[in-house]
mmCIF file of C-alpha atoms in Angstrom:
data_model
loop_
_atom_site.group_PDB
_atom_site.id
_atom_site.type_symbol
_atom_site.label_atom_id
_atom_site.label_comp_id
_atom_site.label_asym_id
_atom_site.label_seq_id
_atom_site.Cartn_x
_atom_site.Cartn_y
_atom_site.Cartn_z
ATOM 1 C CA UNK Z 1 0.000 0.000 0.000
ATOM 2 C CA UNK Z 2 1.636 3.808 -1.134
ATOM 3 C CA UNK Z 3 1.949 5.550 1.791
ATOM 4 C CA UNK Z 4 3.096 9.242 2.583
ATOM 5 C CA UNK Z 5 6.893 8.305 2.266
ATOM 6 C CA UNK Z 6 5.734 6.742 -1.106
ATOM 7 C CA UNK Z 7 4.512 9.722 -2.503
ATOM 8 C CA UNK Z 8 7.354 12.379 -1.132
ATOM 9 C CA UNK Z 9 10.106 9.995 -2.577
ATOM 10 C CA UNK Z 10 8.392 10.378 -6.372
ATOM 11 C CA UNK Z 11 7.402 14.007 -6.078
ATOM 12 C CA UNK Z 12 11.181 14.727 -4.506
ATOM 13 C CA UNK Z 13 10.307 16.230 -0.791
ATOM 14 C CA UNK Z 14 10.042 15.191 2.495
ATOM 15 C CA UNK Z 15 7.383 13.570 4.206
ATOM 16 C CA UNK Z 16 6.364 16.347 6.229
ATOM 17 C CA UNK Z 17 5.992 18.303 2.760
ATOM 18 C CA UNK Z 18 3.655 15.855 1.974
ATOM 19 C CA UNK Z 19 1.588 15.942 5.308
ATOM 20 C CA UNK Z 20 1.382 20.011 4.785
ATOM 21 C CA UNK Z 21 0.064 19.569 1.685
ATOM 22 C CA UNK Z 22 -2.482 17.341 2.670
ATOM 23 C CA UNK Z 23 -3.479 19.280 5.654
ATOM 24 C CA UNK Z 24 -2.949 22.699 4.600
ATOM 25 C CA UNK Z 25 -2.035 23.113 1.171
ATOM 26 C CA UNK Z 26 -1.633 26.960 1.650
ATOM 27 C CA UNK Z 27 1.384 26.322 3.729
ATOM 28 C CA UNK Z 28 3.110 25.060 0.936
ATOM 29 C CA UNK Z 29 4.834 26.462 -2.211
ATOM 30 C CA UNK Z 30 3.112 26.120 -5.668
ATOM 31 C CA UNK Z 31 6.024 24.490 -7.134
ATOM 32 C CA UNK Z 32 6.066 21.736 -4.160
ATOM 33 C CA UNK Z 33 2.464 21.723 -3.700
ATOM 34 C CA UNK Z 34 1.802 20.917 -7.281
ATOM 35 C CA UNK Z 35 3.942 18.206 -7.425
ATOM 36 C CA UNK Z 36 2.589 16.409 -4.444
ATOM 37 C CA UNK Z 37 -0.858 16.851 -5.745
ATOM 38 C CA UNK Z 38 0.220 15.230 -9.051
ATOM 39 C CA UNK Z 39 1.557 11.889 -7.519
ATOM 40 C CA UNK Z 40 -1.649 11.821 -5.324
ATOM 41 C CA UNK Z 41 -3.597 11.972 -7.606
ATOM 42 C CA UNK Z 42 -2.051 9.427 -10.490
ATOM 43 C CA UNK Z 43 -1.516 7.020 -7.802
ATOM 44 C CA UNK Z 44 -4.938 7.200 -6.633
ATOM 45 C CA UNK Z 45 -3.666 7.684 -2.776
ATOM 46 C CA UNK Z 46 -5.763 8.310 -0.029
ATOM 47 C CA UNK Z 47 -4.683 9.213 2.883
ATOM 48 C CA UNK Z 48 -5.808 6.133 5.706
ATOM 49 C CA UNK Z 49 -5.467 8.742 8.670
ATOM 50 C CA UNK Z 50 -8.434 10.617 8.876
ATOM 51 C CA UNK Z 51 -6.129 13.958 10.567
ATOM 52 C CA UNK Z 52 -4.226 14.249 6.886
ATOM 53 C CA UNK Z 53 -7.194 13.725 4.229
ATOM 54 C CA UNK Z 54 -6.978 15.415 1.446
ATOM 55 C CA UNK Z 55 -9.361 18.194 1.675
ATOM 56 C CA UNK Z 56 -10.116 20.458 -0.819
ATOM 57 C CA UNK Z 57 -12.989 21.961 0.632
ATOM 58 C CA UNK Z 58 -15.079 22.246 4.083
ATOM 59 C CA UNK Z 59 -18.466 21.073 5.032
ATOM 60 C CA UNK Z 60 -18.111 23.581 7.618
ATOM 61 C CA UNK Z 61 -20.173 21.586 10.161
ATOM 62 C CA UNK Z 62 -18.794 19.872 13.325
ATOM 63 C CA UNK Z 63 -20.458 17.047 15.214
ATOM 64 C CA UNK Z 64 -21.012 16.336 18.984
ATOM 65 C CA UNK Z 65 -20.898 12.963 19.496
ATOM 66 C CA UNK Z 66 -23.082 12.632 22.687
ATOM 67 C CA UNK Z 67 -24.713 9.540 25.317
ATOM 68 C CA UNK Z 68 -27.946 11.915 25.565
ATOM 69 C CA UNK Z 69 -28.378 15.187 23.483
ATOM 70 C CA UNK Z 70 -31.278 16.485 25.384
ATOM 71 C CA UNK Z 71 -30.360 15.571 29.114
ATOM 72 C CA UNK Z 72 -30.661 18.771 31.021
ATOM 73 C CA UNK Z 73 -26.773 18.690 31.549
ATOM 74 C CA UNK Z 74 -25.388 18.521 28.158
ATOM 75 C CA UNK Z 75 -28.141 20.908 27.210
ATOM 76 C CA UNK Z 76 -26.126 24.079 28.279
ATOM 77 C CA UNK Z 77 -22.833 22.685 26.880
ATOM 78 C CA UNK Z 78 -23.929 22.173 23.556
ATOM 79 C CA UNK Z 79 -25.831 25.375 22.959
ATOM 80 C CA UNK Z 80 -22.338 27.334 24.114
ATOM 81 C CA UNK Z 81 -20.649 25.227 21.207
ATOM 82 C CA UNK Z 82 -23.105 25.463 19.101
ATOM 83 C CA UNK Z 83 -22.740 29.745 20.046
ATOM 84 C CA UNK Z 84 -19.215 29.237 19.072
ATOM 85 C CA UNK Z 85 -19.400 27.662 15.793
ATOM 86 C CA UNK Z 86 -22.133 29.664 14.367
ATOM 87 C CA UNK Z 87 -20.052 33.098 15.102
ATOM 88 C CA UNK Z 88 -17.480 30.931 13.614
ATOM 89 C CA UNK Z 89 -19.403 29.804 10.275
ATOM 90 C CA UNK Z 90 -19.612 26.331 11.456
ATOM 91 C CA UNK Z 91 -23.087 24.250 12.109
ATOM 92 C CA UNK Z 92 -23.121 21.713 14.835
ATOM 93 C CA UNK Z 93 -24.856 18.581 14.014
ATOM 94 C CA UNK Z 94 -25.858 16.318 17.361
ATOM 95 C CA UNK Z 95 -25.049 12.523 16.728
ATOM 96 C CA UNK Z 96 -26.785 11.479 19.868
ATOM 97 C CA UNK Z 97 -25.949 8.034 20.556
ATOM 98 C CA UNK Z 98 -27.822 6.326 23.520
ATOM 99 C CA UNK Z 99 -24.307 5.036 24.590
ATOM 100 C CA UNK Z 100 -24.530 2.553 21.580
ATOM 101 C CA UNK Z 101 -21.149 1.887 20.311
ATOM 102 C CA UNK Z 102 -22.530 1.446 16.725
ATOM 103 C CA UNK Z 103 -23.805 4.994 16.865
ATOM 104 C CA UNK Z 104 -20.352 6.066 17.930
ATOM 105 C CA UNK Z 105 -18.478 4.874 15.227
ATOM 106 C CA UNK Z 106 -21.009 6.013 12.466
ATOM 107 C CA UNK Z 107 -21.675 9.437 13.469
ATOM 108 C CA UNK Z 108 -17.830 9.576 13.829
ATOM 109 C CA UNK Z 109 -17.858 8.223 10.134
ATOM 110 C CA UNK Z 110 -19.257 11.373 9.110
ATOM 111 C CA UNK Z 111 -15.518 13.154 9.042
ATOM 112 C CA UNK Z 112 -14.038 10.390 6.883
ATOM 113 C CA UNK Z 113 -16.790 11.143 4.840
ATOM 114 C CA UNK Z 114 -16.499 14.749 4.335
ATOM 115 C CA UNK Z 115 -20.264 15.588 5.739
ATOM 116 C CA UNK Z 116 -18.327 17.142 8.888
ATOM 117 C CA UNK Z 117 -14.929 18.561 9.889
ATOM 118 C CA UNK Z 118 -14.290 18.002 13.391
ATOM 119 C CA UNK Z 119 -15.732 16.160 16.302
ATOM 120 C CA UNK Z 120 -16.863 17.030 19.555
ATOM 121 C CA UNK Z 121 -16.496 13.625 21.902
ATOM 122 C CA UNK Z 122 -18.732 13.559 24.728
ATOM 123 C CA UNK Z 123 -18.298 9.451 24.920
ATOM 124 C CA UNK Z 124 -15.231 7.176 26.703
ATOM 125 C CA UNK Z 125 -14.975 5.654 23.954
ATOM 126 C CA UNK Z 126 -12.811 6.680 20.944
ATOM 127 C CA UNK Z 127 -14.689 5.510 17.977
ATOM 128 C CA UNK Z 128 -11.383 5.259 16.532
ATOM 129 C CA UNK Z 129 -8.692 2.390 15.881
ATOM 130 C CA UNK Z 130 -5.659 3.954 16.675
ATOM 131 C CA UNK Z 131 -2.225 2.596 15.437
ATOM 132 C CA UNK Z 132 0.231 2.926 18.539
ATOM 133 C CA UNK Z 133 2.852 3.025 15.806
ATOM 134 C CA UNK Z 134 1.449 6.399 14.773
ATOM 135 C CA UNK Z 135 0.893 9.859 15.756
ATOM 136 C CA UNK Z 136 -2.239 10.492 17.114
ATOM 137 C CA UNK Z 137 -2.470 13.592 14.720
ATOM 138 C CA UNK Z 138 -1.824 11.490 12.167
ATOM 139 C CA UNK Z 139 -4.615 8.995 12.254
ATOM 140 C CA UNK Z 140 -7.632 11.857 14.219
ATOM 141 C CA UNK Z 141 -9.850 14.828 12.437
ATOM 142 C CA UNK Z 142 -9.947 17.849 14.743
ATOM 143 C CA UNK Z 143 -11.471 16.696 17.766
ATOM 144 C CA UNK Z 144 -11.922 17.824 21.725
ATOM 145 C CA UNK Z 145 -12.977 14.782 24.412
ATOM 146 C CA UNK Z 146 -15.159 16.379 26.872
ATOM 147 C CA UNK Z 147 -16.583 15.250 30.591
ATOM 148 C CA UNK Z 148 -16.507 11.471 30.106
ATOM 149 C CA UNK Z 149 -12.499 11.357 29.295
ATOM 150 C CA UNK Z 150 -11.531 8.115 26.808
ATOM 151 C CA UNK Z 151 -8.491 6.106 27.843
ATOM 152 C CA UNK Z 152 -6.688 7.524 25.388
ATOM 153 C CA UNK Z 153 -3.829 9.784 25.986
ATOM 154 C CA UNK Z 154 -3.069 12.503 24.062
ATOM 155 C CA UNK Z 155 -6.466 14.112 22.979
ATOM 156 C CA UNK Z 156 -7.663 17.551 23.952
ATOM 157 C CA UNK Z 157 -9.843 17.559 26.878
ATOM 158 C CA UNK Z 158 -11.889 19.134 29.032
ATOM 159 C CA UNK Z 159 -13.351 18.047 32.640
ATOM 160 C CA UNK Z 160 -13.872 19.042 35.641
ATOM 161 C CA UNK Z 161 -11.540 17.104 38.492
ATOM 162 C CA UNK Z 162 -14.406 14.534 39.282
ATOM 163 C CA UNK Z 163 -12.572 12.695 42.505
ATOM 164 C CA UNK Z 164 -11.523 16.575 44.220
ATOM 165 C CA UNK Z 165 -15.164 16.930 43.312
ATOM 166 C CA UNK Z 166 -17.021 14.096 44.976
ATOM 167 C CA UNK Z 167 -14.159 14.268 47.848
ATOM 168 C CA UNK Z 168 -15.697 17.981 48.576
ATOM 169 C CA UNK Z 169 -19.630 17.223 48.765
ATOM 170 C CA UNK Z 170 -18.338 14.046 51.599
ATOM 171 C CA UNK Z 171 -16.855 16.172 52.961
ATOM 172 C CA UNK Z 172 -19.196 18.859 53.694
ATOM 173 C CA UNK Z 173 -21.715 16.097 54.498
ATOM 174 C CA UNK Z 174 -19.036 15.057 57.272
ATOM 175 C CA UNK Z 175 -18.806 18.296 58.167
ATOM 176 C CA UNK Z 176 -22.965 18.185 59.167
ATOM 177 C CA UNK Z 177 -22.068 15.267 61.202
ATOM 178 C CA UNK Z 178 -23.024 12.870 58.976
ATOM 179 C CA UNK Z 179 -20.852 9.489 58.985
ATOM 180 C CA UNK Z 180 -23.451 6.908 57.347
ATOM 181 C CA UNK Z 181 -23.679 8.009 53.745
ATOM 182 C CA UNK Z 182 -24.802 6.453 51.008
ATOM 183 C CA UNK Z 183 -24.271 7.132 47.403
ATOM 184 C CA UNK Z 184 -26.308 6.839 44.418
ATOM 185 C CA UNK Z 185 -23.799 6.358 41.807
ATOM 186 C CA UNK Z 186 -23.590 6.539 37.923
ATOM 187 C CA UNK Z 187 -23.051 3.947 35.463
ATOM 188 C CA UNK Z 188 -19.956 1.678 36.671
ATOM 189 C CA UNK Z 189 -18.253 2.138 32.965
ATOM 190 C CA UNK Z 190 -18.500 5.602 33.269
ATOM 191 C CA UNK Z 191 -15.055 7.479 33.910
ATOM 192 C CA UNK Z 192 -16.746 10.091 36.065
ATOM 193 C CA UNK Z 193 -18.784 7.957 37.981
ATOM 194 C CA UNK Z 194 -15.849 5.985 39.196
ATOM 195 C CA UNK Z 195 -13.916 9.037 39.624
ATOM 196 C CA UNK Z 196 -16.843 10.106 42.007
ATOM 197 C CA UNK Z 197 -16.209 6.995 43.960
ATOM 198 C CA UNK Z 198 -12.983 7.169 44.502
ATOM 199 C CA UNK Z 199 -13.491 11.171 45.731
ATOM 200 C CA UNK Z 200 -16.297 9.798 48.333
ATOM 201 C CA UNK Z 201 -14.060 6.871 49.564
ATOM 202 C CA UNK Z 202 -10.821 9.452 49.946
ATOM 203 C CA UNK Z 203 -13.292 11.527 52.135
ATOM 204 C CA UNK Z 204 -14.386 8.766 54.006
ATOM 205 C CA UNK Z 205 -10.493 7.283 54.181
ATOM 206 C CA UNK Z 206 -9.521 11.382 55.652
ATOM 207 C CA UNK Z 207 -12.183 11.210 58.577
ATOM 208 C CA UNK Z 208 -11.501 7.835 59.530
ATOM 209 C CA UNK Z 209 -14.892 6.030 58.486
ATOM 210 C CA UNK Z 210 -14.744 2.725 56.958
ATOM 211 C CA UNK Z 211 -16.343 2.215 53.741
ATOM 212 C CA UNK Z 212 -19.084 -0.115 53.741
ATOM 213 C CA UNK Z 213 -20.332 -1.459 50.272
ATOM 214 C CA UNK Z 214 -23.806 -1.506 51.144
ATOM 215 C CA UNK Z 215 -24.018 2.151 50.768
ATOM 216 C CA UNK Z 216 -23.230 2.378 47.331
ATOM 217 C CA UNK Z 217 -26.312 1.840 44.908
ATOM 218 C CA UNK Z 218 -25.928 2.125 41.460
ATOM 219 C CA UNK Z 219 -28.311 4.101 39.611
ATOM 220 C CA UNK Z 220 -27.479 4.732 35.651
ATOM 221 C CA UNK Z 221 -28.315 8.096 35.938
ATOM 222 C CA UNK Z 222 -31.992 7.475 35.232
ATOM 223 C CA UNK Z 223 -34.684 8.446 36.910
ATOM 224 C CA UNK Z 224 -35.713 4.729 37.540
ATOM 225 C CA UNK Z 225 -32.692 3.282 39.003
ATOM 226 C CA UNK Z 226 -32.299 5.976 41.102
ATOM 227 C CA UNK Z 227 -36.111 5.694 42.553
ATOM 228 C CA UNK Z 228 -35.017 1.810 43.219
ATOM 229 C CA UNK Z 229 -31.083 2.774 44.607
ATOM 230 C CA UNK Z 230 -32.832 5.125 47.056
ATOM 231 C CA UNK Z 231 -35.537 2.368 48.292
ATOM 232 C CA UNK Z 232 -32.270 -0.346 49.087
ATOM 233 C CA UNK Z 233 -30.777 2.840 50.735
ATOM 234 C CA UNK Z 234 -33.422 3.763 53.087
ATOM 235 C CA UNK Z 235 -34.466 0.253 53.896
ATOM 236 C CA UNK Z 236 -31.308 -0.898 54.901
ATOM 237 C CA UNK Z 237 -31.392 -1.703 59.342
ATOM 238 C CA UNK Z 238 -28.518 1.035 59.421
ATOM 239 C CA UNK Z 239 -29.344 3.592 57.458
ATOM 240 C CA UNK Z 240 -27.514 6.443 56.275
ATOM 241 C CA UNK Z 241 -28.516 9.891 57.076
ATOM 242 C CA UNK Z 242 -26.999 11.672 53.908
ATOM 243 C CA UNK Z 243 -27.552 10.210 50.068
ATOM 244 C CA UNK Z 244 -25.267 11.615 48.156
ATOM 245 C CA UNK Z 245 -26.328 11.115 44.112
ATOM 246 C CA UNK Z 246 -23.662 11.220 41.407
ATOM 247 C CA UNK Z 247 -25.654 13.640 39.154
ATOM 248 C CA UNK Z 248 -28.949 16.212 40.138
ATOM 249 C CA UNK Z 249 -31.515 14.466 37.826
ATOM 250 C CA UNK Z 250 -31.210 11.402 40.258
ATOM 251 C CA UNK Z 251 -30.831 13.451 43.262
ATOM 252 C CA UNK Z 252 -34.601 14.518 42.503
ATOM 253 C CA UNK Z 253 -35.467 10.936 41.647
ATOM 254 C CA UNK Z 254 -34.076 10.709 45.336
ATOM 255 C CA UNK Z 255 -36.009 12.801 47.221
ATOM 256 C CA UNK Z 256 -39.483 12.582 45.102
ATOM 257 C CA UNK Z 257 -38.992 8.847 46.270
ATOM 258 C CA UNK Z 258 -37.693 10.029 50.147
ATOM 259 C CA UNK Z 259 -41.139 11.938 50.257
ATOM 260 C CA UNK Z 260 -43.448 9.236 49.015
ATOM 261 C CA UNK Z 261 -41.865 7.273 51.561
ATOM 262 C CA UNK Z 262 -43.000 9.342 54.414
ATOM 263 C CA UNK Z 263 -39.506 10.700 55.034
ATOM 264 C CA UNK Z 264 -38.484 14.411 55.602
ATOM 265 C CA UNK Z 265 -35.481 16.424 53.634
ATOM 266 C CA UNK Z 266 -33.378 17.388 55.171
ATOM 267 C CA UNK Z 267 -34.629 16.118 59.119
ATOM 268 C CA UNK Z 268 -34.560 12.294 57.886
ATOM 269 C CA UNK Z 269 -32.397 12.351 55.170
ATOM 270 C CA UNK Z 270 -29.745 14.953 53.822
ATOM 271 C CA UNK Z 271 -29.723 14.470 49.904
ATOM 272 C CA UNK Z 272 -26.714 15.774 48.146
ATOM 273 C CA UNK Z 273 -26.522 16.239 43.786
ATOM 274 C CA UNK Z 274 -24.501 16.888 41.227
ATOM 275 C CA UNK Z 275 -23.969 19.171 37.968
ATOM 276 C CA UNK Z 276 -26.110 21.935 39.262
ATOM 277 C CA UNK Z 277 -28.466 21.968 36.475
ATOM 278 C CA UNK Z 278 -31.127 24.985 36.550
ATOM 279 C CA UNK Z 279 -33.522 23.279 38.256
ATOM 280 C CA UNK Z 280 -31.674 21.957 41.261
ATOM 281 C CA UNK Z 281 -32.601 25.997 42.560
ATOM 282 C CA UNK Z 282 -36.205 25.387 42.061
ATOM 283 C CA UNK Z 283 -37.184 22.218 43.330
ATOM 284 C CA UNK Z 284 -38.463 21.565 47.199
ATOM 285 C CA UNK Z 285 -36.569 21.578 48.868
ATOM 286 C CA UNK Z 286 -33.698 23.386 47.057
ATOM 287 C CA UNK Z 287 -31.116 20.866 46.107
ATOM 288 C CA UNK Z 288 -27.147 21.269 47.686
ATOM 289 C CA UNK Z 289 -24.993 20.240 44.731
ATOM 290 C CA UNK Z 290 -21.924 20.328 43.246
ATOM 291 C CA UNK Z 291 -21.983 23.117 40.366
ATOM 292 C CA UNK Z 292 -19.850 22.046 37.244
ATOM 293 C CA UNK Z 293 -19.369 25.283 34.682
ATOM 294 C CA UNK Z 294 -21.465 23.739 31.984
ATOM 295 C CA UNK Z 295 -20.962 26.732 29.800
ATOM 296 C CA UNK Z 296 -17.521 27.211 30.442
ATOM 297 C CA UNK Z 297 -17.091 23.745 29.069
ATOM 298 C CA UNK Z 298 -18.597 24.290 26.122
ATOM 299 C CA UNK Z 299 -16.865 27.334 25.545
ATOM 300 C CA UNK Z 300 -13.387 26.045 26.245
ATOM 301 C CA UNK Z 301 -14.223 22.676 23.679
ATOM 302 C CA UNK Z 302 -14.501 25.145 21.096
ATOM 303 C CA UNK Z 303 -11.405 27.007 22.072
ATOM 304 C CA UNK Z 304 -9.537 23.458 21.407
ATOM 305 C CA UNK Z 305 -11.040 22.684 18.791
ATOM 306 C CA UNK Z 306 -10.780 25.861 16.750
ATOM 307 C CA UNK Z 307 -7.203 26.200 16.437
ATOM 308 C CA UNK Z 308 -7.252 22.283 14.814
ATOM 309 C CA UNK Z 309 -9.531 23.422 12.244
ATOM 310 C CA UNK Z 310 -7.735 25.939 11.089
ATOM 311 C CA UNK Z 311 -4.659 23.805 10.368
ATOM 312 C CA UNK Z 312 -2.872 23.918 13.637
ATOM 313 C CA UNK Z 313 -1.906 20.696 15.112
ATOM 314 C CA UNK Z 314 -3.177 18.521 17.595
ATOM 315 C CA UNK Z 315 -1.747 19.164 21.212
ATOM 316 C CA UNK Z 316 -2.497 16.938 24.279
ATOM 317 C CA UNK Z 317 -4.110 20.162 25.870
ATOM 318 C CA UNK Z 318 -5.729 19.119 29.209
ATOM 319 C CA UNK Z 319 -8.448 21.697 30.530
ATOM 320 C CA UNK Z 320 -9.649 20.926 34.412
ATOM 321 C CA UNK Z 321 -12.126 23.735 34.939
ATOM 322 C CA UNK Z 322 -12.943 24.322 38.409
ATOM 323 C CA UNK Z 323 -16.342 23.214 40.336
ATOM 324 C CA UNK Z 324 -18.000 24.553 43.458
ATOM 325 C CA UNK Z 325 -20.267 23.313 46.439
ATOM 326 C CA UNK Z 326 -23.740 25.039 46.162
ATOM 327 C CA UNK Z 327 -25.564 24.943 48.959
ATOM 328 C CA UNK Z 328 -29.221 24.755 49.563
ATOM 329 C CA UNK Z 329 -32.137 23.470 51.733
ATOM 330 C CA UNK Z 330 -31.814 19.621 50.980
ATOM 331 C CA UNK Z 331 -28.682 19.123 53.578
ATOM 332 C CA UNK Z 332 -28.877 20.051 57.347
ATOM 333 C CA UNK Z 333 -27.337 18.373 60.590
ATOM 334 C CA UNK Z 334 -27.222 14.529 60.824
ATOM 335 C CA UNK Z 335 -30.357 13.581 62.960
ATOM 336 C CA UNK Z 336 -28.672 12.877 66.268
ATOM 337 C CA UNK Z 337 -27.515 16.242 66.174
ATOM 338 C CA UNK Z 338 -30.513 18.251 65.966
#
């Protein structure tokens, strides 16, 4: 198979020549440019990494490759990309992929196939095959990983620090005297939720408490499991006092369920979130959370991704915005101290 070193050997420059002309042809002199073109295109090569196809022209659209386009989390995110793009003559087409791994890959597809230019990855999954014997610029389109990092290393991203995070709301639960608390946690293949974890049991580790597995329900982040995770919770013989969920949505799903069960918030129960989203201010009682800057994130994704689709190269750029503890009515004193 003709490869890049093919092709700079017959039209007489260097490799790197070659990938300039690919990527950004203006870069390039006529004379060298023209020659390149001319062996690509009486050999018939094409390029197999997606970062150096040959592209004459722009779709000008981008694609966010997302679990859930219209949770009230991501909401906020995308329409600060989407902000971004439009001032920057881009469109931004949602590939929302119900954490199918199918849908990954295709909607990913759509930059080999020239209906988009660059990719916004909200997934832990790189719907890529990478060759470790490559660059990573080399075989990736312009692309930013965002909030559920991939294994990967290498990739612009943006996050939040997800253990410092979790490690804070324990600790302000501690703080209320709580020691019993349970957690309603994401799905156990998530990144973040297992980053959570690992923040509540370093809390628990700093004060001293042992962790005890039968506080830990997992609840998908659905409204469902987290109904069910907070029934095992508060029928267990030792109950917590404090539920701490690993996003708001099931927070709510928490104490809806808390009520129903004839218990008060926060005299039985403290209930704890996460994200912030706008209605965590409005429910009742108001929800304590931790506040992640869901603009800012979408916002900085486009300031990665920018640069990549104007020609500049890929750089491992890691972005930890900062979170902070908001709190509200849903978290007072544990019981046996009011």
């Amino acid at each position: 198979m003709i490869g890049i070193k093919d092709i700079a050997k017959e039209a007489k420059v260097s490799p790197a020549t070659v990938s300039r002309v690919l990527r950004n042809p203006d870069l390039v002199t006529e004379d060298k440019r023209t020659r390149v073109l001319e062996v690509v295109k009486r050999t018939g090569y094409t390029p197999n990494s997606l970062g150096v196809s040959l592209r004459m022209s722009k779709t000008y659209n981008l694609v966010a490759i997302i679990p859930d386009a219209i949770s009230v989390f991501n909401y906020p995110v995308i329409r600060a990309i989407e902000s971004i793009a439009l001032q920057n003559g881009y469109s931004l087409l949602l590939g929302d992929t119900q954490e199918m791994e199918s849908r990954e890959r295709s909607f990913a597809n759509m930059v080999r196939s020239r209906q988009a230019d660059g990719i916004l990855l909200f997934c832990s999954r790189l719907p890529f095959d990478i060759d470790p014997e490559r660059t990573l610029a080399e075989q990736l389109p312009p692309i930013v990983n965002a909030c559920e990092p991939v294994d990967v290393d290498g990739i612009p991203s943006v996050n939040i620090d997800n253990t410092a995070a979790a490690e804070d709301a324990v600790n302000y639960l501690l703080s209320l005297g709580h020691k019993r608390i349970g957690v309603i946690a994401g799905n156990m293949t998530s990144p973040s939720t297992i980053a959570r974890l690992n923040g509540y049991k370093k809390a628990l580790e700093s004060a001293g408490i042992s962790f005890d597995e039968q506080l830990i329900q997992i609840g998908d982040y659905a409204l469902s499991g987290a109904a069910e995770a907070t029934r095992k919770l508060a029928n267990l013989t030792n109950r917590p006092t404090a539920i701490f969920a690993f996003s708001d949505e099931m927070a709510m799903s928490c104490m809806s369920t808390l009520h129903h069960m004839g218990f008060k918030i926060p005299d039985d129960f403290s209930v704890m979130g996460f994200d912030n989203i706008r209605y965590a201010e409005y429910c009742s009682p108001g929800l304590t959370t931790i506040a992640q800057p869901m603009t800012e994130i979408g916002i900085t994704c486009m300031e990665l991704l920018l640069p990549q689709l104007n020609g500049e190269p890929m750089t491992p750029v890691k972005r930890i915005l900062p979170h902070s503890l908001i709190v509200r009515e849903s978290t007072g004193l544990a019981p046996q101290l009011i």
